[in-house]
């Protein structure tokens, strides 16, 4: 809450990503690109009109060591002025600005600022940096466009632009040369338009004419005549949103809501607001889109890192002080969005507890009104851009790489329970050590802010902590929370003597919920009573007097009343008749009685006796009044001295002198005077008895009233205890409901995974056996049941009790060796029927990388084994046949290299197996087989004919002399499909003449 009664004081210190920037008179379009982006940017400028009234800023990844010709290239593309950016250059509409190389760019106050590029930066975030500054500086006049490029720069910046009310574009992946940058941007779900460059230009031109990007929010829209008041239209839109989402936005800050509504109108090219209301009524999908638009938030891991360091340094030690090991740490992250804040607190807490001796259980409740955000948070999977600022050590320790990004590790996810909760209506959690609610209150109106802060005070245990964002405060609840860190907005709960009323019903809409007034035993009046009494007195005169209630208890003294009232001895009392002087008491009682009975002002003259001055005439006026239209009647009692006639100074009463008494006695008849005095004494005596009897009765009534008040206080105390118990039960029910929702979700997920796993195992025709760490049966496939003689009831039994069909004696010892050493094992085994299997033993790893047993997989290799045996036997037979042939014989492969030769060949041609096998046939015996006729046979003749018979060759060998040979050749195809040549040589004994 703000330190002053201002409703908007929570926004007095804007957050850097959520601030409302000064209104721009023209939009600024930031275009980010990298590899392949120049072509896309050229296409965009070619189709973009030159009079859109927009400033175009191109931020491209450039080689830091090379001069850039980008400005010259773009100048030839558009007729708009193109400038290379210099530090301090002010942007202007209908101009193009190009970033120079080796710099980073920001914008502030409409001026472009250049900064040296940090070479040590792990990821190039030049585009992100400019987009974020553009969102802060231009607000809803910021437009972000991501074109072709690698990596993911620009993604976070586009989220910041959309959160500030700007408009976002991404080039369609089909039209991009390099799709990484557009793909990562589209994957966030924060892109308004996914289009090719030419269509992006057309859409920009259309948007440039919409009032949303041309005028301040307060003036949008103004072109169409107003048919229905804006307030009524907004109320109708809120009603549609409440029907669709069960969230009442009527007490949110109207400026933020109007900005979101006008933004949707701009995207749809709709104006005025009444037309958009009609569009919502006709299109339920747009109601959902507007709902998500309003709930958009910018969050990240370890946002404001110094605040998390303060938690580890100051808050966590205080939370653990004097805590038993069994008492859990309870933390509530209200408005958790997509979960980064909750996971950041969990990681910091785990880091801190890792250095402590005692580690109590941790319960982190993270809630948000958006179902979509809760689903993302539960999965805990984030794009690489989301974890870009997470340190390498934390990334390795608390995250796991998954397809498309990183997932928070399971131990961290199990600490956080995510559930949907509406802060406005749903009960809070209780007995909390820490509440983190950052960048939520800034969207609420003053009434909601007060309501939520009272809820937080109730939910925290004594000494608990509250963490807000830098743009939020507790304001007028400074008596409930002690400020611990002004820079990080961390507070500690203070105990309160007043009971805070928690209104968990529907919000009142337009009316602010008032704070409960404190109750006191003396029933002090509220300020309205004083104002009403002042008005009554001022309308007549301003003499001394008092304000009393129906019981004549004085509520207020007005003026100097010492001449008429005095403190009575005995028990302290503010009763008017008790304090009135004796000479005034009778007349005062009579006047009050008449005013109470008649309900009209009563005036009465009386005498007040002063010791120095004697009797003094006084006028008493009793004026009844009622502060409100109904309720208790109060009285203003005024005392005024009676002045002499004709405005002279009031004469002092004189003591009766003897002469005066004689004259007074002598004037009337003494007998009549004596009789009157006697009657007066009798009347006074009777009246005094009546008064004493009434006082006695009043005393009895007062005692009875005190008893009733005591009983009433006891009943009120009992009622407060019951109310407290009711609120605690509501909070406990909410917590149980949240945990039940989480358990239901996890149970459904487990059931789905179990079904998938069961179907997978059932459809795999491979024997698979899963064992626990103690070698008891965990799970098996149907084919494994026959091999291991298993039935469903065997799950949980030790493997040693099972008579399996494998012919392996040390199976259990091999499994234990795999579990202990983590080395995988594989071997070929047979079953009792002689069937062959490839047995593979692997350790069973859990999701948190813990070894909890082993997995046995048996691959049926019986056919392969038997085919291999047949091939071996065939090979042995062929080799025996080759050796039995009496003629020289060669086996040659397709490359004409010798695969095998028989003994007769080695004996006839006097060569050895070492120089024969594997050698080219023409190289045998020092090239003596390089015979032209043989080469012709093998290279030319044989490929055309699969068989050659009695091909005669005459040749003189160096070692054995001239030979005449008949060569027979035949092509063969082996079992493996490789062609071979079988070559036999028969020596012709009768050589031709001339040899």
XYZ file of N, CA and C in Angstrom, residues 862-964:
309
model
N 19.138 -67.051 -32.665
C 19.243 -68.473 -33.026
C 19.380 -68.639 -34.535
N 18.604 -67.916 -35.325
C 18.687 -68.034 -36.782
C 20.057 -67.571 -37.271
N 20.537 -66.472 -36.754
C 21.860 -65.996 -37.153
C 22.941 -66.992 -36.776
N 22.781 -67.541 -35.577
C 23.786 -68.504 -35.119
C 23.802 -69.737 -36.010
N 22.628 -70.248 -36.364
C 22.560 -71.451 -37.183
C 22.997 -71.154 -38.614
N 22.657 -69.995 -39.138
C 23.131 -69.641 -40.485
C 24.648 -69.524 -40.512
N 25.209 -68.959 -39.456
C 26.669 -68.846 -39.393
C 27.321 -70.216 -39.362
N 26.691 -71.142 -38.626
C 27.240 -72.505 -38.574
C 27.166 -73.180 -39.931
N 26.019 -72.944 -40.617
C 25.892 -73.517 -41.954
C 26.925 -72.937 -42.909
N 27.160 -71.660 -42.797
C 28.175 -71.039 -43.657
C 29.569 -71.590 -43.356
N 29.833 -71.789 -42.054
C 31.146 -72.354 -41.709
C 31.321 -73.748 -42.287
N 30.240 -74.543 -42.147
C 30.330 -75.901 -42.689
C 30.479 -75.886 -44.207
N 29.737 -74.985 -44.858
C 29.842 -74.883 -46.323
C 31.247 -74.446 -46.731
N 31.801 -73.504 -45.950
C 33.146 -73.046 -46.268
C 34.165 -74.173 -46.091
N 34.013 -74.957 -45.042
C 34.931 -76.081 -44.818
C 34.812 -77.104 -45.932
N 33.568 -77.370 -46.359
C 33.373 -78.342 -47.453
C 34.004 -77.844 -48.738
N 33.790 -76.546 -49.005
C 34.365 -76.003 -50.237
C 35.884 -76.052 -50.211
N 36.463 -75.766 -49.058
C 37.914 -75.802 -48.960
C 38.441 -77.228 -49.146
N 37.719 -78.211 -48.618
C 38.131 -79.611 -48.795
C 38.069 -80.021 -50.261
N 37.010 -79.559 -50.941
C 36.881 -79.900 -52.364
C 38.006 -79.275 -53.165
N 38.301 -77.999 -52.812
C 39.370 -77.322 -53.542
C 40.695 -78.063 -53.375
N 40.946 -78.531 -52.166
C 42.214 -79.215 -51.918
C 42.276 -80.572 -52.620
N 41.109 -81.185 -52.855
C 41.075 -82.513 -53.488
C 41.224 -82.449 -55.004
N 41.023 -81.275 -55.611
C 41.145 -81.174 -57.075
C 42.605 -81.378 -57.462
N 42.860 -82.218 -58.504
C 44.220 -82.551 -58.922
C 44.841 -81.472 -59.785
N 44.059 -80.695 -60.464
C 44.578 -79.616 -61.294
C 44.774 -78.374 -60.430
N 45.705 -77.465 -60.850
C 45.852 -76.188 -60.132
C 44.536 -75.404 -60.185
N 44.171 -74.790 -59.045
C 42.882 -74.101 -58.947
C 43.070 -72.809 -58.154
N 42.393 -71.768 -58.686
C 42.402 -70.457 -58.028
C 40.971 -69.968 -57.826
N 40.763 -69.287 -56.672
C 39.497 -68.590 -56.411
C 39.821 -67.093 -56.379
N 39.184 -66.330 -57.293
C 39.503 -64.911 -57.476
C 38.234 -64.091 -57.225
N 38.425 -62.943 -56.578
C 37.265 -62.083 -56.334
C 37.044 -61.143 -57.518
N 36.063 -60.256 -57.387
C 35.711 -59.368 -58.501
C 36.834 -58.406 -58.835
N 37.742 -58.142 -57.888
C 38.879 -57.247 -58.149
C 40.073 -57.994 -58.724
N 39.877 -59.318 -59.076
C 40.931 -60.165 -59.672
C 42.078 -60.393 -58.687
N 41.751 -60.385 -57.395
C 42.736 -60.743 -56.388
C 42.462 -62.171 -55.914
N 43.541 -62.877 -55.609
C 43.437 -64.291 -55.256
C 42.882 -64.396 -53.845
N 41.795 -65.116 -53.736
C 41.208 -65.374 -52.431
C 41.775 -66.678 -51.861
N 41.915 -67.673 -52.740
C 42.384 -68.989 -52.273
C 42.998 -69.753 -53.456
N 43.999 -70.631 -53.156
C 44.605 -71.521 -54.162
C 44.841 -72.886 -53.514
N 44.803 -73.927 -54.335
C 45.025 -75.249 -53.756
C 46.511 -75.603 -53.792
N 46.809 -76.764 -53.127
C 48.217 -77.183 -53.031
C 48.828 -77.480 -54.392
N 47.998 -77.993 -55.317
C 48.500 -78.348 -56.642
C 48.990 -77.103 -57.372
N 48.311 -75.951 -57.142
C 48.747 -74.708 -57.785
C 50.103 -74.274 -57.253
N 50.270 -74.334 -55.909
C 51.541 -73.923 -55.324
C 52.680 -74.836 -55.787
N 52.379 -76.148 -55.917
C 53.426 -77.102 -56.333
C 53.789 -76.934 -57.798
N 52.803 -76.720 -58.645
C 53.059 -76.634 -60.094
C 53.813 -75.363 -60.446
N 53.393 -74.232 -59.866
C 53.976 -72.951 -60.294
C 54.999 -72.401 -59.304
N 55.313 -73.205 -58.273
C 56.398 -72.895 -57.348
C 56.256 -71.481 -56.741
N 55.061 -71.183 -56.161
C 54.806 -69.953 -55.413
C 54.297 -70.335 -54.032
N 54.411 -69.380 -53.100
C 53.986 -69.648 -51.719
C 52.619 -69.007 -51.449
N 51.892 -69.512 -50.424
C 50.598 -68.903 -50.089
C 50.722 -67.442 -49.666
N 51.845 -67.073 -49.005
C 52.012 -65.707 -48.535
C 52.045 -64.707 -49.691
N 52.721 -65.083 -50.769
C 52.811 -64.158 -51.892
C 51.691 -64.325 -52.895
N 50.775 -65.232 -52.572
C 49.674 -65.498 -53.515
C 48.357 -64.926 -53.021
N 47.915 -65.324 -51.844
C 46.595 -64.931 -51.338
C 46.545 -63.417 -51.068
N 45.526 -62.786 -51.630
C 45.335 -61.347 -51.493
C 46.041 -60.543 -52.559
N 46.838 -61.145 -53.386
C 47.573 -60.425 -54.422
C 46.792 -60.439 -55.724
N 47.046 -59.409 -56.535
C 46.451 -59.357 -57.868
C 47.036 -60.504 -58.680
N 46.205 -61.231 -59.416
C 46.653 -62.425 -60.132
C 47.768 -62.117 -61.119
N 47.755 -60.899 -61.657
C 48.776 -60.554 -62.655
C 50.118 -60.242 -61.994
N 50.144 -60.106 -60.664
C 51.391 -59.821 -59.964
C 52.038 -61.056 -59.386
N 51.410 -62.224 -59.559
C 51.951 -63.439 -58.952
C 53.296 -63.796 -59.568
N 54.201 -64.296 -58.731
C 55.507 -64.790 -59.214
C 56.295 -63.742 -59.947
N 56.394 -62.568 -59.356
C 57.186 -61.497 -59.974
C 56.603 -61.078 -61.308
N 55.298 -61.138 -61.420
C 54.622 -60.700 -62.647
C 54.593 -61.745 -63.727
N 54.956 -62.994 -63.367
C 54.995 -64.010 -64.421
C 53.614 -64.433 -64.872
N 52.597 -64.043 -64.103
C 51.238 -64.356 -64.537
C 50.606 -63.184 -65.284
N 51.399 -62.194 -65.612
C 50.881 -61.070 -66.403
C 50.883 -61.486 -67.866
N 49.976 -62.429 -68.163
C 49.898 -63.046 -69.483
C 48.809 -62.336 -70.271
N 49.107 -61.818 -71.459
C 48.076 -61.089 -72.233
C 46.829 -61.921 -72.460
N 46.981 -63.232 -72.796
C 45.788 -64.032 -73.038
C 44.937 -64.174 -71.775
N 45.622 -64.301 -70.609
C 44.889 -64.442 -69.360
C 44.179 -63.135 -68.993
N 44.866 -62.008 -69.235
C 44.231 -60.714 -68.952
C 43.004 -60.521 -69.821
N 43.135 -60.927 -71.084
C 41.994 -60.805 -71.991
C 40.841 -61.677 -71.525
N 41.186 -62.867 -71.050
C 40.140 -63.769 -70.579
C 39.387 -63.179 -69.401
N 40.136 -62.697 -68.426
C 39.499 -62.247 -67.188
C 38.834 -60.891 -67.330
N 39.411 -59.972 -68.117
C 38.879 -58.611 -68.195
C 37.879 -58.408 -69.320
N 38.034 -59.148 -70.390
C 37.159 -58.913 -71.553
C 36.199 -60.056 -71.814
N 36.741 -61.231 -71.856
C 35.908 -62.342 -72.267
C 34.968 -62.798 -71.162
N 35.520 -62.979 -69.957
C 34.723 -63.556 -68.885
C 33.530 -62.701 -68.470
N 33.655 -61.351 -68.405
C 32.458 -60.571 -68.024
C 31.271 -60.759 -68.939
N 31.543 -61.117 -70.206
C 30.433 -61.319 -71.133
C 29.852 -62.718 -71.046
N 30.707 -63.663 -70.637
C 30.264 -65.043 -70.520
C 30.490 -65.515 -69.099
N 29.514 -66.185 -68.557
C 29.651 -66.647 -67.179
C 30.515 -67.888 -67.069
N 30.870 -68.470 -68.214
C 31.673 -69.692 -68.169
C 32.577 -69.753 -69.396
N 33.841 -70.115 -69.169
C 34.815 -70.264 -70.260
C 35.460 -71.634 -70.104
N 35.520 -72.395 -71.201
C 36.088 -73.740 -71.141
C 37.248 -73.868 -72.137
N 38.322 -74.532 -71.646
C 39.493 -74.880 -72.476
C 40.025 -73.695 -73.267
N 40.221 -72.607 -72.569
C 40.847 -71.442 -73.194
C 42.354 -71.647 -73.104
N 43.019 -71.878 -74.289
C 44.430 -72.277 -74.305
C 45.314 -71.051 -74.220
N 46.325 -71.211 -73.378
C 47.302 -70.141 -73.161
C 48.684 -70.743 -73.181
N 49.582 -70.150 -73.971
C 50.992 -70.564 -74.025
C 51.832 -69.474 -73.393
N 52.715 -69.864 -72.453
C 53.515 -68.864 -71.770
C 54.786 -69.519 -71.213
N 55.881 -68.729 -71.234
C 57.156 -69.198 -70.680
C 57.318 -68.580 -69.307
N 57.345 -69.444 -68.264
C 57.515 -68.981 -66.891
C 58.989 -68.976 -66.534
N 59.406 -67.985 -65.721
C 60.822 -67.853 -65.377
C 61.312 -69.045 -64.578
N 60.478 -69.579 -63.721
C 60.922 -70.631 -62.825
C 60.712 -72.028 -63.385
N 59.619 -72.203 -64.133
C 59.299 -73.577 -64.554
C 59.368 -73.749 -66.063
N 59.700 -72.682 -66.787
C 59.858 -72.800 -68.230
C 58.559 -72.660 -68.970
N 58.525 -73.095 -70.279
C 57.342 -72.930 -71.117
C 56.228 -73.892 -70.698
N 54.995 -73.377 -70.777
C 53.834 -74.186 -70.446
C 52.714 -73.885 -71.434
N 52.002 -74.973 -71.808
C 50.769 -74.823 -72.579
C 49.624 -75.261 -71.672
